[in-house]
């Protein structure tokens, strides 16, 4: 009976929350799209591109880490493969830049099938070690195969828009990275609300139980692993077209995978916008420390401090922690007698009396409980 009388109020709160969510999303999109016009110099746009690149990478990692709970420190390997695949297809096969980008992404997705088939048969620390081994193997291969990859000298990728000014070049790639991020977020959102996503979450909570209930756990893990690798390689390939200079030490770095994990954990791996928020915080902190302190390893100290703060104070991430805090305030407001007007009280008493008359039950216990709850 109380439940029926409170339904309109609960529905109102839900509608208000949905409107606030949509409003905040539209405001964030408007700010992101207008950022290149508001940036005082091309350098700020490059910082925005770096943060968007981090956001795509961490969101791509979150397909595996957020849905299945498998922590991969080797996802930088797929970004490096996408970057070098795009660069080599442009320089060696003379493909158009964006055709090379998507061909490289498709090839990395195909390569991810046997890699995932081998890696996903182990769990926990063993999976982490396998992912790190993949990065180290590719680093040695691309450094040693100098005649094809350029080795330690690196690989120069021609700019896709040769006649464009540098400022316009940065502006164009800012929107390209933003579009790729939007597609990645939309894909994550669709999977999150699908039956396939429910199966992945079951794997995250208890893989053995999910398998005993008939969920094809290995097939689900492999599919989402390939999807994650494809988006990661597209981010790496787009970076290659934008930056134009590839180095195997940077492209196949364990730090790249560690940054993806840190960003996703900081924002919240189980939330759609968690990796995006983490990328904004960590990406800006990294870029700021690099500018202020040059080539010193201080940016690594900053990353370590952020990771320590997350583990100690926000193990589920910023967004879940903020949501829980807001939920406590809302609960306190909902139980406060000062927030209930006389008209609302009259409506609740009228609804309760009508329900009592219809089903013949005695509402005295409910009234007593409401009085005691209000006084508390």
mmCIF file of N, CA and C in Angstrom, residues 147-276:
data_model
loop_
_atom_site.group_PDB
_atom_site.id
_atom_site.type_symbol
_atom_site.label_atom_id
_atom_site.label_comp_id
_atom_site.label_asym_id
_atom_site.label_seq_id
_atom_site.Cartn_x
_atom_site.Cartn_y
_atom_site.Cartn_z
ATOM 1 N N UNK A 147 64.531 -3.818 -41.656
ATOM 2 C CA UNK A 147 64.359 -3.654 -43.100
ATOM 3 C C UNK A 147 62.904 -3.443 -43.492
ATOM 4 N N UNK A 148 61.979 -3.886 -42.661
ATOM 5 C CA UNK A 148 60.555 -3.765 -42.979
ATOM 6 C C UNK A 148 59.864 -2.697 -42.134
ATOM 7 N N UNK A 149 60.176 -2.667 -40.848
ATOM 8 C CA UNK A 149 59.476 -1.765 -39.930
ATOM 9 C C UNK A 149 60.241 -0.469 -39.634
ATOM 10 N N UNK A 150 61.507 -0.423 -40.039
ATOM 11 C CA UNK A 150 62.326 0.740 -39.703
ATOM 12 C C UNK A 150 63.103 0.567 -38.427
ATOM 13 N N UNK A 151 62.764 -0.447 -37.634
ATOM 14 C CA UNK A 151 63.501 -0.735 -36.416
ATOM 15 C C UNK A 151 63.525 0.438 -35.452
ATOM 16 N N UNK A 152 64.670 0.637 -34.817
ATOM 17 C CA UNK A 152 64.813 1.711 -33.842
ATOM 18 C C UNK A 152 64.793 3.093 -34.491
ATOM 19 N N UNK A 153 65.012 3.147 -35.812
ATOM 20 C CA UNK A 153 64.941 4.438 -36.510
ATOM 21 C C UNK A 153 63.506 4.946 -36.593
ATOM 22 N N UNK A 154 62.559 4.037 -36.462
ATOM 23 C CA UNK A 154 61.162 4.430 -36.521
ATOM 24 C C UNK A 154 60.603 4.367 -37.923
ATOM 25 N N UNK A 155 59.334 4.703 -38.040
ATOM 26 C CA UNK A 155 58.628 4.687 -39.324
ATOM 27 C C UNK A 155 57.884 6.005 -39.473
ATOM 28 N N UNK A 156 58.132 6.687 -40.581
ATOM 29 C CA UNK A 156 57.460 7.955 -40.859
ATOM 30 C C UNK A 156 56.242 7.679 -41.732
ATOM 31 N N UNK A 157 55.082 8.114 -41.269
ATOM 32 C CA UNK A 157 53.823 7.919 -41.988
ATOM 33 C C UNK A 157 53.432 9.240 -42.635
ATOM 34 N N UNK A 158 53.212 9.256 -43.967
ATOM 35 C CA UNK A 158 52.827 10.514 -44.624
ATOM 36 C C UNK A 158 51.504 11.054 -44.082
ATOM 37 N N UNK A 159 51.392 12.360 -44.035
ATOM 38 C CA UNK A 159 50.161 12.985 -43.569
ATOM 39 C C UNK A 159 49.038 12.750 -44.578
ATOM 40 N N UNK A 160 47.839 12.423 -44.109
ATOM 41 C CA UNK A 160 46.736 12.143 -45.040
ATOM 42 C C UNK A 160 46.211 13.393 -45.744
ATOM 43 N N UNK A 161 46.467 14.565 -45.172
ATOM 44 C CA UNK A 161 46.026 15.822 -45.787
ATOM 45 C C UNK A 161 47.254 16.702 -46.003
ATOM 46 N N UNK A 162 48.034 16.432 -47.047
ATOM 47 C CA UNK A 162 49.320 17.134 -47.203
ATOM 48 C C UNK A 162 49.195 18.634 -47.415
ATOM 49 N N UNK A 163 48.107 19.097 -48.018
ATOM 50 C CA UNK A 163 47.974 20.524 -48.286
ATOM 51 C C UNK A 163 47.346 21.308 -47.158
ATOM 52 N N UNK A 164 47.060 20.661 -46.036
ATOM 53 C CA UNK A 164 46.352 21.305 -44.929
ATOM 54 C C UNK A 164 47.339 21.921 -43.941
ATOM 55 N N UNK A 165 46.991 23.103 -43.444
ATOM 56 C CA UNK A 165 47.804 23.735 -42.414
ATOM 57 C C UNK A 165 47.820 22.880 -41.147
ATOM 58 N N UNK A 166 48.875 23.035 -40.358
ATOM 59 C CA UNK A 166 49.022 22.184 -39.173
ATOM 60 C C UNK A 166 47.871 22.378 -38.188
ATOM 61 N N UNK A 167 47.422 23.613 -38.015
ATOM 62 C CA UNK A 167 46.314 23.858 -37.090
ATOM 63 C C UNK A 167 45.036 23.172 -37.562
ATOM 64 N N UNK A 168 44.773 23.238 -38.874
ATOM 65 C CA UNK A 168 43.596 22.556 -39.413
ATOM 66 C C UNK A 168 43.754 21.039 -39.359
ATOM 67 N N UNK A 169 44.984 20.576 -39.528
ATOM 68 C CA UNK A 169 45.277 19.143 -39.404
ATOM 69 C C UNK A 169 44.901 18.647 -38.004
ATOM 70 N N UNK A 170 45.315 19.372 -36.979
ATOM 71 C CA UNK A 170 44.977 18.996 -35.605
ATOM 72 C C UNK A 170 43.468 19.071 -35.372
ATOM 73 N N UNK A 171 42.846 20.105 -35.887
ATOM 74 C CA UNK A 171 41.408 20.264 -35.688
ATOM 75 C C UNK A 171 40.636 19.099 -36.321
ATOM 76 N N UNK A 172 41.049 18.719 -37.524
ATOM 77 C CA UNK A 172 40.378 17.611 -38.218
ATOM 78 C C UNK A 172 40.502 16.315 -37.441
ATOM 79 N N UNK A 173 41.703 16.029 -36.947
ATOM 80 C CA UNK A 173 41.901 14.778 -36.228
ATOM 81 C C UNK A 173 41.252 14.804 -34.852
ATOM 82 N N UNK A 174 41.075 15.986 -34.291
ATOM 83 C CA UNK A 174 40.332 16.073 -33.043
ATOM 84 C C UNK A 174 38.920 15.515 -33.240
ATOM 85 N N UNK A 175 38.255 15.929 -34.302
ATOM 86 C CA UNK A 175 36.900 15.456 -34.551
ATOM 87 C C UNK A 175 36.879 13.982 -34.982
ATOM 88 N N UNK A 176 37.936 13.515 -35.655
ATOM 89 C CA UNK A 176 38.004 12.097 -36.014
ATOM 90 C C UNK A 176 38.134 11.221 -34.771
ATOM 91 N N UNK A 177 38.975 11.637 -33.841
ATOM 92 C CA UNK A 177 39.097 10.891 -32.587
ATOM 93 C C UNK A 177 37.794 10.951 -31.797
ATOM 94 N N UNK A 178 37.121 12.107 -31.799
ATOM 95 C CA UNK A 178 35.848 12.223 -31.097
ATOM 96 C C UNK A 178 34.798 11.301 -31.709
ATOM 97 N N UNK A 179 34.789 11.179 -33.032
ATOM 98 C CA UNK A 179 33.837 10.282 -33.703
ATOM 99 C C UNK A 179 34.122 8.825 -33.354
ATOM 100 N N UNK A 180 35.398 8.444 -33.334
ATOM 101 C CA UNK A 180 35.755 7.068 -32.975
ATOM 102 C C UNK A 180 35.372 6.770 -31.538
ATOM 103 N N UNK A 181 35.569 7.740 -30.651
ATOM 104 C CA UNK A 181 35.165 7.560 -29.253
ATOM 105 C C UNK A 181 33.652 7.376 -29.147
ATOM 106 N N UNK A 182 32.887 8.157 -29.906
ATOM 107 C CA UNK A 182 31.434 8.040 -29.870
ATOM 108 C C UNK A 182 30.983 6.652 -30.322
ATOM 109 N N UNK A 183 31.611 6.122 -31.363
ATOM 110 C CA UNK A 183 31.259 4.776 -31.843
ATOM 111 C C UNK A 183 31.605 3.725 -30.791
ATOM 112 N N UNK A 184 32.760 3.860 -30.155
ATOM 113 C CA UNK A 184 33.167 2.907 -29.112
ATOM 114 C C UNK A 184 32.205 2.940 -27.935
ATOM 115 N N UNK A 185 31.819 4.152 -27.501
ATOM 116 C CA UNK A 185 30.876 4.274 -26.387
ATOM 117 C C UNK A 185 29.511 3.700 -26.748
ATOM 118 N N UNK A 186 29.057 3.960 -27.967
ATOM 119 C CA UNK A 186 27.762 3.422 -28.399
ATOM 120 C C UNK A 186 27.788 1.902 -28.434
ATOM 121 N N UNK A 187 28.880 1.338 -28.932
ATOM 122 C CA UNK A 187 29.005 -0.125 -28.979
ATOM 123 C C UNK A 187 29.002 -0.711 -27.570
ATOM 124 N N UNK A 188 29.739 -0.089 -26.651
ATOM 125 C CA UNK A 188 29.767 -0.554 -25.259
ATOM 126 C C UNK A 188 28.368 -0.485 -24.648
ATOM 127 N N UNK A 189 27.647 0.593 -24.924
ATOM 128 C CA UNK A 189 26.294 0.782 -24.388
ATOM 129 C C UNK A 189 25.341 -0.290 -24.917
ATOM 130 N N UNK A 190 25.436 -0.605 -26.201
ATOM 131 C CA UNK A 190 24.567 -1.634 -26.799
ATOM 132 C C UNK A 190 24.859 -3.000 -26.183
ATOM 133 N N UNK A 191 26.133 -3.333 -26.065
ATOM 134 C CA UNK A 191 26.494 -4.627 -25.472
ATOM 135 C C UNK A 191 26.035 -4.690 -24.017
ATOM 136 N N UNK A 192 26.174 -3.598 -23.291
ATOM 137 C CA UNK A 192 25.811 -3.568 -21.880
ATOM 138 C C UNK A 192 24.333 -3.899 -21.666
ATOM 139 N N UNK A 193 23.489 -3.576 -22.624
ATOM 140 C CA UNK A 193 22.051 -3.790 -22.483
ATOM 141 C C UNK A 193 21.538 -4.992 -23.273
ATOM 142 N N UNK A 194 22.433 -5.814 -23.758
ATOM 143 C CA UNK A 194 22.055 -6.978 -24.552
ATOM 144 C C UNK A 194 22.180 -8.263 -23.732
ATOM 145 N N UNK A 195 21.637 -9.325 -24.285
ATOM 146 C CA UNK A 195 21.776 -10.641 -23.644
ATOM 147 C C UNK A 195 23.245 -11.068 -23.631
ATOM 148 N N UNK A 196 23.947 -10.704 -24.681
ATOM 149 C CA UNK A 196 25.385 -10.984 -24.742
ATOM 150 C C UNK A 196 26.110 -10.298 -23.582
ATOM 151 N N UNK A 197 25.740 -9.040 -23.299
ATOM 152 C CA UNK A 197 26.340 -8.337 -22.181
ATOM 153 C C UNK A 197 26.020 -8.975 -20.843
ATOM 154 N N UNK A 198 24.792 -9.486 -20.690
ATOM 155 C CA UNK A 198 24.439 -10.175 -19.448
ATOM 156 C C UNK A 198 25.318 -11.400 -19.243
ATOM 157 N N UNK A 199 25.590 -12.110 -20.344
ATOM 158 C CA UNK A 199 26.477 -13.268 -20.232
ATOM 159 C C UNK A 199 27.886 -12.877 -19.837
ATOM 160 N N UNK A 200 28.371 -11.759 -20.385
ATOM 161 C CA UNK A 200 29.712 -11.288 -20.027
ATOM 162 C C UNK A 200 29.790 -10.890 -18.561
ATOM 163 N N UNK A 201 28.750 -10.236 -18.067
ATOM 164 C CA UNK A 201 28.730 -9.852 -16.649
ATOM 165 C C UNK A 201 28.655 -11.077 -15.745
ATOM 166 N N UNK A 202 27.953 -12.113 -16.200
ATOM 167 C CA UNK A 202 27.920 -13.354 -15.434
ATOM 168 C C UNK A 202 29.318 -13.964 -15.343
ATOM 169 N N UNK A 203 30.079 -13.858 -16.417
ATOM 170 C CA UNK A 203 31.461 -14.338 -16.404
ATOM 171 C C UNK A 203 32.280 -13.546 -15.389
ATOM 172 N N UNK A 204 32.054 -12.235 -15.362
ATOM 173 C CA UNK A 204 32.792 -11.382 -14.428
ATOM 174 C C UNK A 204 32.491 -11.740 -12.972
ATOM 175 N N UNK A 205 31.234 -12.034 -12.675
ATOM 176 C CA UNK A 205 30.849 -12.309 -11.297
ATOM 177 C C UNK A 205 31.265 -13.708 -10.849
ATOM 178 N N UNK A 206 31.018 -14.708 -11.690
ATOM 179 C CA UNK A 206 31.393 -16.089 -11.350
ATOM 180 C C UNK A 206 31.407 -16.902 -12.638
ATOM 181 N N UNK A 207 32.584 -17.043 -13.215
ATOM 182 C CA UNK A 207 32.692 -17.695 -14.521
ATOM 183 C C UNK A 207 32.286 -19.169 -14.470
ATOM 184 N N UNK A 208 32.691 -19.871 -13.418
ATOM 185 C CA UNK A 208 32.352 -21.294 -13.320
ATOM 186 C C UNK A 208 30.846 -21.495 -13.200
ATOM 187 N N UNK A 209 30.198 -20.659 -12.399
ATOM 188 C CA UNK A 209 28.750 -20.777 -12.256
ATOM 189 C C UNK A 209 28.041 -20.433 -13.563
ATOM 190 N N UNK A 210 28.528 -19.393 -14.258
ATOM 191 C CA UNK A 210 27.924 -19.025 -15.539
ATOM 192 C C UNK A 210 28.045 -20.158 -16.553
ATOM 193 N N UNK A 211 29.182 -20.829 -16.551
ATOM 194 C CA UNK A 211 29.361 -21.940 -17.478
ATOM 195 C C UNK A 211 28.468 -23.119 -17.106
ATOM 196 N N UNK A 212 28.290 -23.357 -15.827
ATOM 197 C CA UNK A 212 27.430 -24.462 -15.400
ATOM 198 C C UNK A 212 25.964 -24.205 -15.732
ATOM 199 N N UNK A 213 25.593 -22.920 -15.876
ATOM 200 C CA UNK A 213 24.220 -22.573 -16.228
ATOM 201 C C UNK A 213 23.990 -22.510 -17.732
ATOM 202 N N UNK A 214 24.995 -22.862 -18.513
ATOM 203 C CA UNK A 214 24.820 -22.959 -19.959
ATOM 204 C C UNK A 214 25.363 -21.799 -20.761
ATOM 205 N N UNK A 215 26.013 -20.826 -20.136
ATOM 206 C CA UNK A 215 26.580 -19.703 -20.879
ATOM 207 C C UNK A 215 27.858 -20.146 -21.591
ATOM 208 N N UNK A 216 27.948 -19.929 -22.909
ATOM 209 C CA UNK A 216 29.184 -20.292 -23.627
ATOM 210 C C UNK A 216 30.292 -19.302 -23.303
ATOM 211 N N UNK A 217 30.895 -19.468 -22.148
ATOM 212 C CA UNK A 217 31.801 -18.458 -21.603
ATOM 213 C C UNK A 217 33.001 -18.188 -22.509
ATOM 214 N N UNK A 218 33.615 -19.225 -23.041
ATOM 215 C CA UNK A 218 34.811 -19.014 -23.849
ATOM 216 C C UNK A 218 34.475 -18.265 -25.136
ATOM 217 N N UNK A 219 33.363 -18.631 -25.776
ATOM 218 C CA UNK A 219 32.969 -17.941 -27.007
ATOM 219 C C UNK A 219 32.662 -16.477 -26.732
ATOM 220 N N UNK A 220 31.979 -16.201 -25.622
ATOM 221 C CA UNK A 220 31.664 -14.821 -25.265
ATOM 222 C C UNK A 220 32.944 -14.021 -25.031
ATOM 223 N N UNK A 221 33.874 -14.600 -24.284
ATOM 224 C CA UNK A 221 35.134 -13.903 -24.005
ATOM 225 C C UNK A 221 35.908 -13.632 -25.295
ATOM 226 N N UNK A 222 35.924 -14.595 -26.184
ATOM 227 C CA UNK A 222 36.678 -14.432 -27.423
ATOM 228 C C UNK A 222 36.075 -13.335 -28.296
ATOM 229 N N UNK A 223 34.760 -13.303 -28.392
ATOM 230 C CA UNK A 223 34.107 -12.283 -29.219
ATOM 231 C C UNK A 223 34.396 -10.881 -28.685
ATOM 232 N N UNK A 224 34.235 -10.676 -27.379
ATOM 233 C CA UNK A 224 34.458 -9.342 -26.831
ATOM 234 C C UNK A 224 35.940 -8.984 -26.865
ATOM 235 N N UNK A 225 36.820 -9.973 -26.797
ATOM 236 C CA UNK A 225 38.253 -9.731 -26.920
ATOM 237 C C UNK A 225 38.590 -9.212 -28.312
ATOM 238 N N UNK A 226 37.984 -9.793 -29.323
ATOM 239 C CA UNK A 226 38.218 -9.355 -30.705
ATOM 240 C C UNK A 226 37.661 -7.947 -30.926
ATOM 241 N N UNK A 227 36.472 -7.681 -30.391
ATOM 242 C CA UNK A 227 35.897 -6.337 -30.514
ATOM 243 C C UNK A 227 36.816 -5.308 -29.854
ATOM 244 N N UNK A 228 37.318 -5.638 -28.671
ATOM 245 C CA UNK A 228 38.220 -4.738 -27.963
ATOM 246 C C UNK A 228 39.498 -4.502 -28.757
ATOM 247 N N UNK A 229 40.059 -5.557 -29.323
ATOM 248 C CA UNK A 229 41.288 -5.422 -30.110
ATOM 249 C C UNK A 229 41.057 -4.563 -31.349
ATOM 250 N N UNK A 230 39.889 -4.702 -31.980
ATOM 251 C CA UNK A 230 39.598 -3.917 -33.181
ATOM 252 C C UNK A 230 39.550 -2.426 -32.868
ATOM 253 N N UNK A 231 38.849 -2.047 -31.807
ATOM 254 C CA UNK A 231 38.775 -0.627 -31.454
ATOM 255 C C UNK A 231 40.135 -0.099 -31.014
ATOM 256 N N UNK A 232 40.900 -0.914 -30.291
ATOM 257 C CA UNK A 232 42.228 -0.482 -29.865
ATOM 258 C C UNK A 232 43.135 -0.255 -31.061
ATOM 259 N N UNK A 233 43.059 -1.131 -32.055
ATOM 260 C CA UNK A 233 43.900 -0.968 -33.246
ATOM 261 C C UNK A 233 43.485 0.244 -34.068
ATOM 262 N N UNK A 234 42.178 0.531 -34.125
ATOM 263 C CA UNK A 234 41.731 1.726 -34.833
ATOM 264 C C UNK A 234 42.260 2.995 -34.160
ATOM 265 N N UNK A 235 42.273 2.995 -32.829
ATOM 266 C CA UNK A 235 42.844 4.138 -32.118
ATOM 267 C C UNK A 235 44.336 4.284 -32.422
ATOM 268 N N UNK A 236 45.049 3.160 -32.441
ATOM 269 C CA UNK A 236 46.469 3.209 -32.765
ATOM 270 C C UNK A 236 46.722 3.659 -34.190
ATOM 271 N N UNK A 237 45.912 3.176 -35.133
ATOM 272 C CA UNK A 237 46.081 3.577 -36.525
ATOM 273 C C UNK A 237 45.775 5.045 -36.742
ATOM 274 N N UNK A 238 44.733 5.551 -36.094
ATOM 275 C CA UNK A 238 44.395 6.968 -36.220
ATOM 276 C C UNK A 238 45.501 7.831 -35.615
ATOM 277 N N UNK A 239 46.096 7.350 -34.525
ATOM 278 C CA UNK A 239 47.224 8.065 -33.940
ATOM 279 C C UNK A 239 48.392 8.128 -34.920
ATOM 280 N N UNK A 240 48.644 7.035 -35.634
ATOM 281 C CA UNK A 240 49.740 7.013 -36.600
ATOM 282 C C UNK A 240 49.508 8.033 -37.714
ATOM 283 N N UNK A 241 48.281 8.139 -38.206
ATOM 284 C CA UNK A 241 47.986 9.107 -39.256
ATOM 285 C C UNK A 241 48.095 10.537 -38.744
ATOM 286 N N UNK A 242 47.770 10.735 -37.486
ATOM 287 C CA UNK A 242 47.852 12.090 -36.923
ATOM 288 C C UNK A 242 49.291 12.477 -36.588
ATOM 289 N N UNK A 243 49.970 11.629 -35.833
ATOM 290 C CA UNK A 243 51.301 11.990 -35.337
ATOM 291 C C UNK A 243 52.359 11.835 -36.419
ATOM 292 N N UNK A 244 52.275 10.740 -37.191
ATOM 293 C CA UNK A 244 53.137 10.563 -38.353
ATOM 294 C C UNK A 244 54.511 9.991 -38.093
ATOM 295 N N UNK A 245 54.869 9.720 -36.853
ATOM 296 C CA UNK A 245 56.207 9.196 -36.538
ATOM 297 C C UNK A 245 56.055 8.082 -35.507
ATOM 298 N N UNK A 246 56.411 6.866 -35.883
ATOM 299 C CA UNK A 246 56.206 5.704 -35.026
ATOM 300 C C UNK A 246 57.539 5.170 -34.524
ATOM 301 N N UNK A 247 57.545 4.784 -33.265
ATOM 302 C CA UNK A 247 58.726 4.217 -32.618
ATOM 303 C C UNK A 247 58.282 2.951 -31.889
ATOM 304 N N UNK A 248 58.921 1.807 -32.158
ATOM 305 C CA UNK A 248 58.467 0.564 -31.518
ATOM 306 C C UNK A 248 58.537 0.598 -29.992
ATOM 307 N N UNK A 249 59.500 1.327 -29.424
ATOM 308 C CA UNK A 249 59.600 1.392 -27.966
ATOM 309 C C UNK A 249 58.377 2.073 -27.369
ATOM 310 N N UNK A 250 57.870 3.087 -28.051
ATOM 311 C CA UNK A 250 56.689 3.790 -27.562
ATOM 312 C C UNK A 250 55.404 3.043 -27.909
ATOM 313 N N UNK A 251 55.312 2.530 -29.128
ATOM 314 C CA UNK A 251 54.072 1.891 -29.569
ATOM 315 C C UNK A 251 53.814 0.573 -28.856
ATOM 316 N N UNK A 252 54.872 -0.177 -28.562
ATOM 317 C CA UNK A 252 54.714 -1.459 -27.875
ATOM 318 C C UNK A 252 55.274 -1.334 -26.455
ATOM 319 N N UNK A 253 54.650 -0.481 -25.683
ATOM 320 C CA UNK A 253 55.086 -0.216 -24.317
ATOM 321 C C UNK A 253 54.075 -0.792 -23.331
ATOM 322 N N UNK A 254 54.595 -1.407 -22.275
ATOM 323 C CA UNK A 254 53.717 -1.913 -21.219
ATOM 324 C C UNK A 254 53.006 -0.759 -20.524
ATOM 325 N N UNK A 255 53.644 0.415 -20.515
ATOM 326 C CA UNK A 255 53.023 1.572 -19.883
ATOM 327 C C UNK A 255 51.708 1.948 -20.555
ATOM 328 N N UNK A 256 51.631 1.738 -21.868
ATOM 329 C CA UNK A 256 50.374 2.057 -22.570
ATOM 330 C C UNK A 256 49.225 1.234 -22.009
ATOM 331 N N UNK A 257 49.452 -0.065 -21.846
ATOM 332 C CA UNK A 257 48.424 -0.912 -21.259
ATOM 333 C C UNK A 257 48.133 -0.552 -19.818
ATOM 334 N N UNK A 258 49.176 -0.174 -19.066
ATOM 335 C CA UNK A 258 48.974 0.214 -17.670
ATOM 336 C C UNK A 258 48.143 1.488 -17.578
ATOM 337 N N UNK A 259 48.379 2.436 -18.482
ATOM 338 C CA UNK A 259 47.577 3.661 -18.492
ATOM 339 C C UNK A 259 46.105 3.356 -18.792
ATOM 340 N N UNK A 260 45.857 2.446 -19.709
ATOM 341 C CA UNK A 260 44.470 2.072 -20.014
ATOM 342 C C UNK A 260 43.773 1.532 -18.771
ATOM 343 N N UNK A 261 44.466 0.659 -18.058
ATOM 344 C CA UNK A 261 43.889 0.072 -16.845
ATOM 345 C C UNK A 261 43.651 1.157 -15.802
ATOM 346 N N UNK A 262 44.634 2.032 -15.604
ATOM 347 C CA UNK A 262 44.512 3.093 -14.608
ATOM 348 C C UNK A 262 43.338 4.007 -14.916
ATOM 349 N N UNK A 263 43.195 4.401 -16.165
ATOM 350 C CA UNK A 263 42.099 5.303 -16.537
ATOM 351 C C UNK A 263 40.735 4.657 -16.316
ATOM 352 N N UNK A 264 40.611 3.396 -16.721
ATOM 353 C CA UNK A 264 39.337 2.707 -16.540
ATOM 354 C C UNK A 264 39.014 2.509 -15.062
ATOM 355 N N UNK A 265 40.015 2.125 -14.266
ATOM 356 C CA UNK A 265 39.789 1.931 -12.833
ATOM 357 C C UNK A 265 39.464 3.242 -12.137
ATOM 358 N N UNK A 266 40.116 4.317 -12.550
ATOM 359 C CA UNK A 266 39.880 5.606 -11.901
ATOM 360 C C UNK A 266 38.447 6.073 -12.102
ATOM 361 N N UNK A 267 37.935 5.971 -13.317
ATOM 362 C CA UNK A 267 36.563 6.397 -13.574
ATOM 363 C C UNK A 267 35.529 5.390 -13.115
ATOM 364 N N UNK A 268 35.828 4.097 -13.275
ATOM 365 C CA UNK A 268 34.882 3.039 -12.922
ATOM 366 C C UNK A 268 34.675 2.098 -14.091
ATOM 367 N N UNK A 269 35.175 0.874 -13.976
ATOM 368 C CA UNK A 269 35.160 -0.059 -15.097
ATOM 369 C C UNK A 269 33.756 -0.540 -15.454
ATOM 370 N N UNK A 270 32.823 -0.450 -14.531
ATOM 371 C CA UNK A 270 31.469 -0.950 -14.799
ATOM 372 C C UNK A 270 30.533 0.156 -15.275
ATOM 373 N N UNK A 271 31.083 1.314 -15.540
ATOM 374 C CA UNK A 271 30.272 2.449 -15.975
ATOM 375 C C UNK A 271 30.669 2.846 -17.387
ATOM 376 N N UNK A 272 29.679 3.266 -18.175
ATOM 377 C CA UNK A 272 29.925 3.634 -19.568
ATOM 378 C C UNK A 272 30.953 4.752 -19.681
ATOM 379 N N UNK A 273 30.806 5.776 -18.839
ATOM 380 C CA UNK A 273 31.674 6.943 -18.938
ATOM 381 C C UNK A 273 32.872 6.882 -17.995
ATOM 382 N N UNK A 274 33.057 5.755 -17.306
ATOM 383 C CA UNK A 274 34.178 5.640 -16.390
ATOM 384 C C UNK A 274 35.528 5.812 -17.064
ATOM 385 N N UNK A 275 35.829 5.043 -18.115
ATOM 386 C CA UNK A 275 37.120 5.234 -18.793
ATOM 387 C C UNK A 275 37.292 6.619 -19.378
ATOM 388 N N UNK A 276 36.198 7.236 -19.835
ATOM 389 C CA UNK A 276 36.286 8.590 -20.386
ATOM 390 C C UNK A 276 36.696 9.579 -19.313
#
